[in-house]
Amino acid sequence: MWGKDFALVKAAHSTTDKESLSHNLLGQRLGRKGRDTRERILAATEKLLAGPPETAISLSAVAREASLGMTTLYLYFSDLPELLLAVLDPIMASAENSYVGHLRMHWPDDSLTENCLKFVEAFHAFWVRHARILHLRNNYADNNDERMRAYRISSSQPMITLLIKQMESDLPPGRSPVSAMATVLMTGIERTITVATDAYFQRLMTTDPTIHVHNLLVAEARILELGLRDGRATSRRGSAST
Amino acid sequence: MWGKDFALVKAAHSTTDKESLSHNLLGQRLGRKGRDTRERILAATEKLLAGPPETAISLSAVAREASLGMTTLYLYFSDLPELLLAVLDPIMASAENSYVGHLRMHWPDDSLTENCLKFVEAFHAFWVRHARILHLRNNYADNNDERMRAYRISSSQPMITLLIKQMESDLPPGRSPVSAMATVLMTGIERTITVATDAYFQRLMTTDPTIHVHNLLVAEARILELGLRDGRATSRRGSAST
């Protein structure tokens, strides 16, 4: 189910990366002034995103913040999701150093506990840093915005592939039990972290927020560990019998 | 974090159950005709919900379907979430027989595999039956509708408590590791089933939908089993040391 979509995402990304950075939406090549204006729009959006949770995020709020007219804004971004995707690009690029890179290393059996916790904590810290825009991305995705959905999948897909590798499976990502286990583990981790970084739950946990969130992260890390150990056992039984 | 909210939900529920069934929103007692009109509104809503996924669900669509004016509709339901909550009431009452009841029985160690799978499959079947309204509920909840959020929590909370019991813990639901494990397990199961019953993913899995969803349910059941076994081991170590 993820495979097909991933191809779609790759295509979407290369468009964002190359064309939209050098041309405006009328197809005009961006000169220095144009690039400056684009940067100003992105900076204004980031400023609004960093504000208190009730700050409205809309194209008109961004235009106001950047002191630009709507007509100018529309030359660069045709709607809010498109603008948010441009803000997301450098954030998702930083995911590699924040948590993806750690998952890329092979975690030995005897240090699986610490590595799982370190990974879950790093993933959570990344979400805490970018909570507002990641929740917006997921809301758009859940409400059928195809670009945001593809973008969200593109950030999970490599992690599922890496989890399959952590299970020492040499099967390609697909319909194998190990692949289903990796998908379900990743889905659970993402959801727990989404809930734990939600502004509403932040408000609920007023008595001692840190300790409680930490309990959930420890439990999530424990499930990851149990799932990985189980996947490794399956993979090793598979190799032993061939 | 769930505890406080649960009290809130209980209060919200008793209001729905008693007052709104016998009075309209002007506080007038509902006679037979009034009850018939209310039923007609609920039946029209259910009909729309059972339609194809692109069917618009709005108060005006419901009024049209029920051949009623908006003024009449507003005598019974002040907005769409309130109407959806009234439709949800009998559905959530049927959850007991669909999947909650199964979780209420103690699952012995040697049949944990089958029981976990049976539970996850039953939970999924319930979602398949009521996919549209459950997704609407979750969308409203994720977009900060307090009533829907409370309602969603009220359907998870008893399951988390039952999972804690399955782990043979005699600790009250709270900040214990077993409680965090139960919360995280339930969060993962709900999310996987939410994704698996999403109209978009249904479309993606056109080649062989059943087999693939089944793989995910088997993996989710396996994680539940691993989590429960781990929780039981923790509880038993706790009892042995006291």
Short mmCIF file of C-alpha atoms in Angstrom, two decimals:
data_model
loop_
_atom_site.label_atom_id
_atom_site.label_comp_id
_atom_site.label_asym_id
_atom_site.label_seq_id
_atom_site.Cartn_x
_atom_site.Cartn_y
_atom_site.Cartn_z
CA MET A 1 0.00 0.00 0.00
CA TRP A 2 2.88 2.37 0.62
CA GLY A 3 4.91 1.39 -2.44
CA LYS A 4 2.79 2.97 -5.13
CA ASP A 5 2.39 6.17 -3.23
CA PHE A 6 6.06 6.55 -2.69
CA ALA A 7 6.69 6.84 -6.43
CA LEU A 8 4.06 9.58 -6.55
CA VAL A 9 5.75 11.41 -3.71
CA LYS A 10 9.16 11.28 -5.33
CA ALA A 11 7.66 12.92 -8.40
CA ALA A 12 5.90 15.58 -6.30
CA HIS A 13 9.11 16.34 -4.43
CA SER A 14 11.32 16.84 -7.41
CA THR A 15 8.80 19.41 -8.70
CA THR A 16 8.90 21.29 -5.41
CA ASP A 17 12.66 21.13 -5.16
CA LYS A 18 13.59 22.37 -8.60
CA GLU A 19 10.91 24.30 -10.46
CA SER A 20 9.19 26.21 -7.68
CA LEU A 21 12.47 27.53 -6.33
CA SER A 22 13.53 29.10 -9.62
CA HIS A 23 10.18 30.20 -11.12
CA ASN A 24 7.01 31.83 -9.86
CA LEU A 25 3.58 30.37 -10.61
CA LEU A 26 3.30 32.34 -13.85
CA GLY A 27 6.40 30.48 -15.01
CA GLN A 28 8.56 33.62 -14.76
CA ARG A 29 12.14 33.01 -13.74
CA LEU A 30 12.84 34.34 -10.24
CA GLY A 31 15.49 37.01 -10.07
CA ARG A 32 17.12 38.09 -6.87
CA LYS A 33 14.13 40.23 -5.86
CA GLY A 34 11.77 37.35 -6.51
CA ARG A 35 13.84 34.99 -4.38
CA ASP A 36 13.91 37.59 -1.60
CA THR A 37 10.12 37.93 -1.71
CA ARG A 38 9.72 34.15 -1.56
CA GLU A 39 12.04 34.00 1.46
CA ARG A 40 10.08 36.81 3.12
CA ILE A 41 6.86 34.81 2.71
CA LEU A 42 8.47 31.69 4.17
CA ALA A 43 9.93 33.66 7.11
CA ALA A 44 6.53 35.24 7.85
CA THR A 45 4.90 31.79 7.81
CA GLU A 46 7.53 30.39 10.16
CA LYS A 47 7.00 33.32 12.50
CA LEU A 48 3.23 32.68 12.64
CA LEU A 49 3.83 28.94 13.16
CA ALA A 50 6.10 29.69 16.11
CA GLY A 51 3.40 31.82 17.76
CA PRO A 52 0.93 30.63 20.42
CA PRO A 53 -1.26 27.63 19.36
CA GLU A 54 -4.32 29.84 18.74
CA THR A 55 -2.47 31.95 16.09
CA ALA A 56 -4.47 31.68 12.86
CA ILE A 57 -2.46 30.29 9.95
CA SER A 58 -3.92 31.48 6.65
CA LEU A 59 -2.65 33.02 3.42
CA SER A 60 -4.06 36.40 4.41
CA ALA A 61 -2.42 36.24 7.86
CA VAL A 62 0.89 35.44 6.12
CA ALA A 63 0.42 38.33 3.66
CA ARG A 64 -0.21 40.71 6.59
CA GLU A 65 2.81 39.42 8.49
CA ALA A 66 5.03 39.78 5.39
CA SER A 67 3.50 43.19 4.47
CA LEU A 68 2.66 41.91 1.00
CA GLY A 69 -0.55 42.01 -1.04
CA MET A 70 -2.48 38.83 -1.73
CA THR A 71 -1.82 39.23 -5.47
CA THR A 72 1.92 39.06 -4.84
CA LEU A 73 1.52 36.06 -2.51
CA TYR A 74 -0.47 34.17 -5.15
CA LEU A 75 2.42 34.62 -7.59
CA TYR A 76 4.45 32.31 -5.36
CA PHE A 77 1.98 29.96 -3.68
CA SER A 78 -1.42 29.00 -5.02
CA ASP A 79 -2.81 27.93 -1.66
CA LEU A 80 -1.92 27.37 1.98
CA PRO A 81 -0.92 23.68 1.66
CA GLU A 82 1.56 24.60 -1.07
CA LEU A 83 3.10 27.25 1.17
CA LEU A 84 3.23 24.86 4.13
CA LEU A 85 4.94 22.23 1.96
CA ALA A 86 7.66 24.77 1.13
CA VAL A 87 8.14 25.42 4.86
CA LEU A 88 8.19 21.68 5.52
CA ASP A 89 10.98 20.94 3.02
CA PRO A 90 13.94 22.10 5.16
CA ILE A 91 12.27 20.68 8.30
CA MET A 92 11.94 17.21 6.78
CA ALA A 93 15.52 17.47 5.50
CA SER A 94 16.60 17.96 9.13
CA ALA A 95 14.82 14.72 10.14
CA GLU A 96 17.88 12.75 8.99
CA ASN A 97 20.07 14.24 11.70
CA SER A 98 17.29 14.36 14.29
CA TYR A 99 16.11 10.73 14.31
CA VAL A 100 16.24 8.95 10.92
CA GLY A 101 20.02 8.62 10.97
CA HIS A 102 19.91 6.79 14.28
CA LEU A 103 17.50 4.22 12.85
CA ARG A 104 19.87 3.71 9.92
CA MET A 105 22.54 2.14 12.19
CA HIS A 106 22.12 -1.51 13.11
CA TRP A 107 21.12 -1.86 16.76
CA PRO A 108 22.69 -4.96 18.36
CA ASP A 109 20.42 -7.31 20.37
CA ASP A 110 22.02 -6.41 23.67
CA SER A 111 21.51 -2.65 23.30
CA LEU A 112 18.06 -2.74 21.72
CA THR A 113 16.36 -1.31 24.83
CA GLU A 114 18.49 1.86 24.92
CA ASN A 115 18.43 2.32 21.15
CA CYS A 116 14.64 2.03 20.93
CA LEU A 117 14.20 4.58 23.70
CA LYS A 118 16.76 6.92 22.16
CA PHE A 119 14.96 6.72 18.81
CA VAL A 120 11.48 7.31 20.23
CA GLU A 121 12.74 10.22 22.34
CA ALA A 122 14.51 11.80 19.36
CA PHE A 123 11.41 11.42 17.19
CA HIS A 124 9.33 13.02 19.93
CA ALA A 125 11.82 15.91 20.36
CA PHE A 126 11.59 16.58 16.61
CA TRP A 127 7.81 16.72 16.84
CA VAL A 128 7.93 19.02 19.88
CA ARG A 129 10.15 21.38 17.88
CA HIS A 130 7.83 21.41 14.86
CA ALA A 131 4.50 20.50 16.47
CA ARG A 132 2.32 23.16 14.85
CA ILE A 133 3.28 22.51 11.23
CA LEU A 134 3.36 18.71 11.63
CA HIS A 135 -0.15 18.75 13.12
CA LEU A 136 -1.31 21.01 10.27
CA ARG A 137 0.23 18.59 7.75
CA ASN A 138 -1.57 15.66 9.34
CA ASN A 139 -4.88 17.51 9.55
CA TYR A 140 -4.70 18.35 5.85
CA ALA A 141 -3.73 14.75 5.08
CA ASP A 142 -6.58 13.34 7.17
CA ASN A 143 -8.95 15.73 5.39
CA ASN A 144 -8.00 14.41 1.96
CA ASP A 145 -5.40 16.88 0.78
CA GLU A 146 -3.51 14.61 -1.61
CA ARG A 147 -0.23 16.54 -1.53
CA MET A 148 -0.03 16.53 2.27
CA ARG A 149 -1.00 12.89 2.37
CA ALA A 150 1.74 12.01 -0.10
CA TYR A 151 4.17 14.15 1.89
CA ARG A 152 3.30 12.44 5.16
CA ILE A 153 3.68 9.02 3.59
CA SER A 154 7.03 10.07 2.13
CA SER A 155 8.29 10.78 5.65
CA SER A 156 7.06 7.42 7.05
CA GLN A 157 8.04 5.19 4.14
CA PRO A 158 11.83 5.35 4.61
CA MET A 159 11.37 4.65 8.33
CA ILE A 160 9.28 1.56 7.61
CA THR A 161 12.00 0.34 5.25
CA LEU A 162 14.63 0.98 7.96
CA LEU A 163 12.54 -0.89 10.55
CA ILE A 164 12.37 -3.87 8.20
CA LYS A 165 16.18 -3.75 8.00
CA GLN A 166 16.41 -3.56 11.82
CA MET A 167 14.47 -6.83 11.83
CA GLU A 168 17.26 -8.29 9.71
CA SER A 169 14.85 -9.22 6.97
CA ASP A 170 16.19 -9.45 3.44
CA LEU A 171 12.67 -9.34 2.01
CA PRO A 172 11.73 -6.25 -0.02
CA PRO A 173 9.11 -3.99 1.61
CA GLY A 174 5.80 -5.50 0.60
CA ARG A 175 3.25 -7.88 1.92
CA SER A 176 5.49 -9.98 4.17
CA PRO A 177 4.62 -10.33 7.88
CA VAL A 178 7.82 -8.45 8.80
CA SER A 179 6.75 -5.58 6.54
CA ALA A 180 3.28 -5.49 8.12
CA MET A 181 4.90 -5.50 11.59
CA ALA A 182 7.14 -2.55 10.61
CA THR A 183 4.16 -0.59 9.21
CA VAL A 184 2.10 -1.17 12.33
CA LEU A 185 4.99 -0.28 14.67
CA MET A 186 5.63 2.97 12.80
CA THR A 187 1.91 3.81 12.75
CA GLY A 188 1.72 3.34 16.53
CA ILE A 189 4.83 5.42 17.24
CA GLU A 190 3.64 8.26 15.03
CA ARG A 191 0.21 8.28 16.58
CA THR A 192 1.42 8.26 20.18
CA ILE A 193 3.77 11.12 19.43
CA THR A 194 1.05 13.02 17.55
CA VAL A 195 -1.25 12.72 20.56
CA ALA A 196 1.53 13.52 23.04
CA THR A 197 2.42 16.77 21.19
CA ASP A 198 -1.19 17.87 20.68
CA ALA A 199 -1.93 21.27 22.24
CA TYR A 200 -5.04 19.84 23.91
CA PHE A 201 -3.19 17.05 25.67
CA GLN A 202 -0.46 19.49 26.65
CA ARG A 203 -3.14 21.47 28.47
CA LEU A 204 -4.55 18.32 30.11
CA MET A 205 -1.20 17.28 31.54
CA THR A 206 -0.75 20.41 33.60
CA THR A 207 0.09 18.70 36.89
CA ASP A 208 3.32 17.13 35.71
CA PRO A 209 3.53 17.04 31.93
CA THR A 210 7.09 15.78 31.47
CA ILE A 211 6.84 12.68 33.61
CA HIS A 212 3.65 11.49 32.04
CA VAL A 213 4.73 11.99 28.42
CA HIS A 214 7.92 10.20 29.34
CA ASN A 215 5.95 7.15 30.59
CA LEU A 216 4.21 6.96 27.21
CA LEU A 217 7.51 7.24 25.33
CA VAL A 218 9.04 4.48 27.47
CA ALA A 219 6.02 2.23 26.78
CA GLU A 220 6.18 3.02 23.05
CA ALA A 221 9.93 2.23 23.03
CA ARG A 222 9.22 -1.05 24.82
CA ILE A 223 6.66 -2.01 22.15
CA LEU A 224 9.17 -1.13 19.44
CA GLU A 225 11.75 -3.31 21.16
CA LEU A 226 9.34 -6.25 21.52
CA GLY A 227 8.31 -5.91 17.86
CA LEU A 228 11.90 -5.74 16.62
CA ARG A 229 12.96 -8.76 18.72
CA ASP A 230 9.98 -10.67 17.38
CA GLY A 231 10.79 -9.65 13.78
CA ARG A 232 14.43 -10.69 14.22
CA ALA A 233 13.37 -14.08 15.57
CA THR A 234 11.12 -14.52 12.50
CA SER A 235 13.92 -13.51 10.10
CA ARG A 236 16.45 -15.81 11.80
CA ARG A 237 14.08 -18.78 11.76
CA GLY A 238 13.60 -18.05 8.04
CA SER A 239 17.36 -18.05 7.35
CA ALA A 240 17.94 -21.16 9.50
CA SER A 241 15.39 -23.20 7.55
CA THR A 242 16.83 -22.37 4.11
CA MET B 1 -4.40 12.22 31.21
CA TRP B 2 -7.47 10.16 30.42
CA GLY B 3 -8.83 10.14 33.96
CA LYS B 4 -9.99 13.73 34.19
CA ASP B 5 -11.56 13.68 30.81
CA PHE B 6 -13.56 10.61 31.55
CA ALA B 7 -15.50 12.42 34.28
CA LEU B 8 -16.32 15.14 31.77
CA VAL B 9 -17.54 12.57 29.28
CA LYS B 10 -19.79 10.86 31.79
CA ALA B 11 -21.46 14.20 32.44
CA ALA B 12 -21.81 14.91 28.71
CA HIS B 13 -23.34 11.49 28.13
CA SER B 14 -25.99 11.66 30.77
CA THR B 15 -27.17 14.93 29.23
CA THR B 16 -27.46 13.36 25.80
CA ASP B 17 -29.17 10.25 27.11
CA LYS B 18 -31.87 11.83 29.16
CA GLU B 19 -32.69 15.44 28.40
CA SER B 20 -32.26 15.60 24.65
CA LEU B 21 -34.49 12.57 24.12
CA SER B 22 -37.45 14.08 25.94
CA HIS B 23 -37.14 17.81 25.15
CA ASN B 24 -36.28 19.92 22.13
CA LEU B 25 -33.68 22.69 22.30
CA LEU B 26 -36.29 25.26 23.35
CA GLY B 27 -36.87 23.08 26.41
CA GLN B 28 -40.30 22.00 25.16
CA ARG B 29 -41.30 18.48 26.09
CA LEU B 30 -41.36 16.21 23.03
CA GLY B 31 -44.73 14.65 22.31
CA ARG B 32 -45.20 11.76 19.95
CA LYS B 33 -44.95 14.00 16.88
CA GLY B 34 -41.75 15.55 18.19
CA ARG B 35 -40.19 12.17 18.80
CA ASP B 36 -41.20 11.07 15.29
CA THR B 37 -39.53 14.16 13.79
CA ARG B 38 -36.38 13.51 15.78
CA GLU B 39 -36.32 9.90 14.55
CA ARG B 40 -36.85 11.10 10.99
CA ILE B 41 -33.81 13.38 11.29
CA LEU B 42 -31.68 10.55 12.67
CA ALA B 43 -32.85 8.14 9.94
CA ALA B 44 -32.05 10.72 7.22
CA THR B 45 -28.57 11.21 8.69
CA GLU B 46 -27.95 7.47 8.79
CA LYS B 47 -29.07 7.19 5.18
CA LEU B 48 -26.59 9.86 4.09
CA LEU B 49 -23.82 8.24 6.14
CA ALA B 50 -24.47 4.92 4.41
CA GLY B 51 -24.10 6.54 0.97
CA PRO B 52 -20.91 6.63 -1.14
CA PRO B 53 -17.89 8.25 0.59
CA GLU B 54 -18.26 11.50 -1.38
CA THR B 55 -21.81 12.11 -0.05
CA ALA B 56 -21.78 15.49 1.69
CA ILE B 57 -22.83 15.31 5.33
CA SER B 58 -24.23 18.67 6.47
CA LEU B 59 -27.27 19.93 8.35
CA SER B 60 -28.78 21.22 5.11
CA ALA B 61 -28.23 17.89 3.34
CA VAL B 62 -29.95 16.17 6.28
CA ALA B 63 -32.86 18.65 6.16
CA ARG B 64 -33.30 17.96 2.43
CA GLU B 65 -33.11 14.21 2.93
CA ALA B 66 -35.70 14.37 5.75
CA SER B 67 -37.88 16.90 3.84
CA LEU B 68 -37.76 19.27 6.78
CA GLY B 69 -36.97 22.98 7.02
CA MET B 70 -33.80 24.16 8.68
CA THR B 71 -35.83 25.93 11.37
CA THR B 72 -37.39 22.62 12.39
CA LEU B 73 -33.99 20.87 12.34
CA TYR B 74 -32.50 23.52 14.62
CA LEU B 75 -35.25 22.82 17.18
CA TYR B 76 -33.65 19.39 17.67
CA PHE B 77 -29.94 19.78 16.95
CA SER B 78 -27.96 22.99 17.24
CA ASP B 79 -25.15 21.85 14.95
CA LEU B 80 -23.81 18.89 13.00
CA PRO B 81 -21.59 17.43 15.76
CA GLU B 82 -24.60 17.34 18.09
CA LEU B 83 -26.62 15.43 15.49
CA LEU B 84 -23.73 13.05 14.81
CA LEU B 85 -23.38 12.40 18.55
CA ALA B 86 -27.05 11.37 18.66
CA VAL B 87 -26.43 8.95 15.76
CA LEU B 88 -23.30 7.65 17.52
CA ASP B 89 -25.11 6.79 20.77
CA PRO B 90 -26.73 3.51 19.63
CA ILE B 91 -23.59 2.62 17.62
CA MET B 92 -21.32 2.96 20.64
CA ALA B 93 -23.84 1.02 22.73
CA SER B 94 -23.42 -1.86 20.25
CA ALA B 95 -19.63 -1.83 20.78
CA GLU B 96 -20.09 -3.96 23.89
CA ASN B 97 -21.38 -6.93 21.87
CA SER B 98 -19.07 -6.25 18.91
CA TYR B 99 -15.66 -6.21 20.61
CA VAL B 100 -15.59 -4.72 24.12
CA GLY B 101 -17.28 -7.76 25.69
CA HIS B 102 -14.57 -10.06 24.35
CA LEU B 103 -11.87 -7.94 26.01
CA ARG B 104 -13.77 -8.18 29.30
CA MET B 105 -13.10 -11.94 29.58
CA HIS B 106 -9.72 -13.00 30.91
CA TRP B 107 -7.58 -14.45 28.12
CA PRO B 108 -5.39 -17.35 29.38
CA ASP B 109 -1.67 -17.31 28.47
CA ASP B 110 -1.97 -20.29 26.14
CA SER B 111 -4.75 -18.81 24.02
CA LEU B 112 -3.50 -15.22 23.95
CA THR B 113 -2.58 -15.40 20.24
CA GLU B 114 -6.10 -16.34 19.09
CA ASN B 115 -7.81 -13.97 21.51
CA CYS B 116 -5.71 -10.99 20.45
CA LEU B 117 -6.44 -11.67 16.78
CA LYS B 118 -10.14 -12.21 17.46
CA PHE B 119 -10.30 -8.90 19.32
CA VAL B 120 -8.44 -6.90 16.66
CA GLU B 121 -10.56 -8.43 13.89
CA ALA B 122 -13.80 -7.70 15.76
CA PHE B 123 -12.71 -4.09 16.41
CA HIS B 124 -11.87 -3.72 12.71
CA ALA B 125 -15.20 -5.23 11.62
CA PHE B 126 -17.01 -2.70 13.84
CA TRP B 127 -15.09 0.14 12.19
CA VAL B 128 -15.80 -1.21 8.71
CA ARG B 129 -19.51 -1.22 9.56
CA HIS B 130 -19.46 2.36 10.86
CA ALA B 131 -16.44 3.78 9.01
CA ARG B 132 -17.96 7.05 7.80
CA ILE B 133 -19.31 8.28 11.13
CA LEU B 134 -16.27 7.11 13.12
CA HIS B 135 -13.94 8.95 10.74
CA LEU B 136 -16.13 12.06 11.02
CA ARG B 137 -16.00 11.78 14.81
CA ASN B 138 -12.21 11.56 14.76
CA ASN B 139 -11.86 14.43 12.29
CA TYR B 140 -13.97 16.67 14.50
CA ALA B 141 -11.99 15.53 17.54
CA ASP B 142 -8.63 16.17 15.83
CA ASN B 143 -9.93 19.60 14.82
CA ASN B 144 -10.67 20.58 18.41
CA ASP B 145 -14.37 19.83 18.74
CA GLU B 146 -14.47 19.25 22.51
CA ARG B 147 -17.63 17.11 22.50
CA MET B 148 -16.31 14.72 19.86
CA ARG B 149 -12.97 14.57 21.58
CA ALA B 150 -14.62 13.69 24.88
CA TYR B 151 -16.78 11.14 23.08
CA ARG B 152 -13.80 9.50 21.43
CA ILE B 153 -11.92 9.33 24.72
CA SER B 154 -15.00 7.83 26.37
CA SER B 155 -14.87 4.94 23.90
CA SER B 156 -11.12 4.29 24.42
CA GLN B 157 -10.98 4.76 28.18
CA PRO B 158 -12.88 1.57 29.16
CA MET B 159 -10.73 -0.43 26.73
CA ILE B 160 -7.53 0.89 28.30
CA THR B 161 -8.85 -0.12 31.72
CA LEU B 162 -9.69 -3.59 30.38
CA LEU B 163 -6.22 -3.94 28.84
CA ILE B 164 -4.69 -3.11 32.23
CA LYS B 165 -6.83 -5.92 33.70
CA GLN B 166 -5.67 -8.30 30.93
CA MET B 167 -2.13 -7.58 32.11
CA GLU B 168 -3.22 -8.84 35.55
CA SER B 169 -2.28 -5.58 37.15
CA ASP B 170 -4.10 -4.58 40.32
CA LEU B 171 -2.91 -0.99 39.97
CA PRO B 172 -5.55 1.66 39.27
CA PRO B 173 -5.37 3.28 35.79
CA GLY B 174 -2.87 6.06 36.20
CA ARG B 175 0.79 6.69 35.73
CA SER B 176 2.09 3.14 36.18
CA PRO B 177 4.18 1.55 33.40
CA VAL B 178 1.42 -1.02 32.82
CA SER B 179 -1.09 1.80 32.36
CA ALA B 180 1.21 3.58 29.87
CA MET B 181 1.66 0.30 27.99
CA ALA B 182 -2.13 -0.18 27.78
CA THR B 183 -2.62 3.41 26.54
CA VAL B 184 0.03 3.04 23.88
CA LEU B 185 -1.28 -0.37 22.73
CA MET B 186 -4.82 0.99 22.39
CA THR B 187 -3.57 4.10 20.56
CA GLY B 188 -1.73 1.91 18.05
CA ILE B 189 -4.66 -0.44 17.47
CA GLU B 190 -7.08 2.45 16.95
CA ARG B 191 -4.75 4.21 14.56
CA THR B 192 -4.01 1.15 12.43
CA ILE B 193 -7.72 0.43 12.15
CA THR B 194 -8.48 4.08 11.38
CA VAL B 195 -5.95 4.02 8.53
CA ALA B 196 -7.10 0.60 7.30
CA THR B 197 -10.74 1.75 7.04
CA ASP B 198 -9.93 5.09 5.43
CA ALA B 199 -11.59 5.55 2.03
CA TYR B 200 -8.28 6.63 0.50
CA PHE B 201 -6.43 3.50 1.56
CA GLN B 202 -9.35 1.38 0.43
CA ARG B 203 -8.81 2.84 -3.04
CA LEU B 204 -5.04 2.23 -2.87
CA MET B 205 -5.44 -1.42 -2.05
CA THR B 206 -7.33 -2.25 -5.19
CA THR B 207 -5.25 -5.25 -6.25
CA ASP B 208 -6.16 -7.43 -3.28
CA PRO B 209 -7.57 -5.40 -0.43
CA THR B 210 -8.58 -8.17 1.98
CA ILE B 211 -5.24 -9.95 2.17
CA HIS B 212 -3.29 -6.83 2.82
CA VAL B 213 -5.57 -5.42 5.52
CA HIS B 214 -5.48 -8.86 7.10
CA ASN B 215 -1.65 -8.76 7.27
CA LEU B 216 -1.85 -5.46 9.15
CA LEU B 217 -4.45 -6.84 11.57
CA VAL B 218 -2.32 -9.93 12.22
CA ALA B 219 0.71 -7.71 12.93
CA GLU B 220 -1.36 -5.46 15.20
CA ALA B 221 -2.68 -8.52 17.07
CA ARG B 222 0.88 -9.78 17.45
CA ILE B 223 1.97 -6.47 19.00
CA LEU B 224 -1.02 -6.62 21.35
CA GLU B 225 -0.01 -10.15 22.35
CA LEU B 226 3.63 -9.15 22.92
CA GLY B 227 2.54 -6.14 24.96
CA LEU B 228 0.12 -8.15 27.09
CA ARG B 229 2.67 -10.91 27.75
CA ASP B 230 5.20 -8.26 28.75
CA GLY B 231 2.66 -6.53 31.01
CA ARG B 232 1.75 -9.86 32.66
CA ALA B 233 5.42 -10.61 33.30
CA THR B 234 5.80 -7.17 34.94
CA SER B 235 2.68 -7.69 37.10
CA ARG B 236 3.78 -11.19 38.16
CA ARG B 237 7.27 -10.01 39.05
CA GLY B 238 5.60 -7.29 41.13
CA SER B 239 3.41 -9.80 43.02
CA ALA B 240 6.27 -12.26 43.52
CA SER B 241 8.47 -9.60 45.14
CA THR B 242 5.81 -8.47 47.66
#
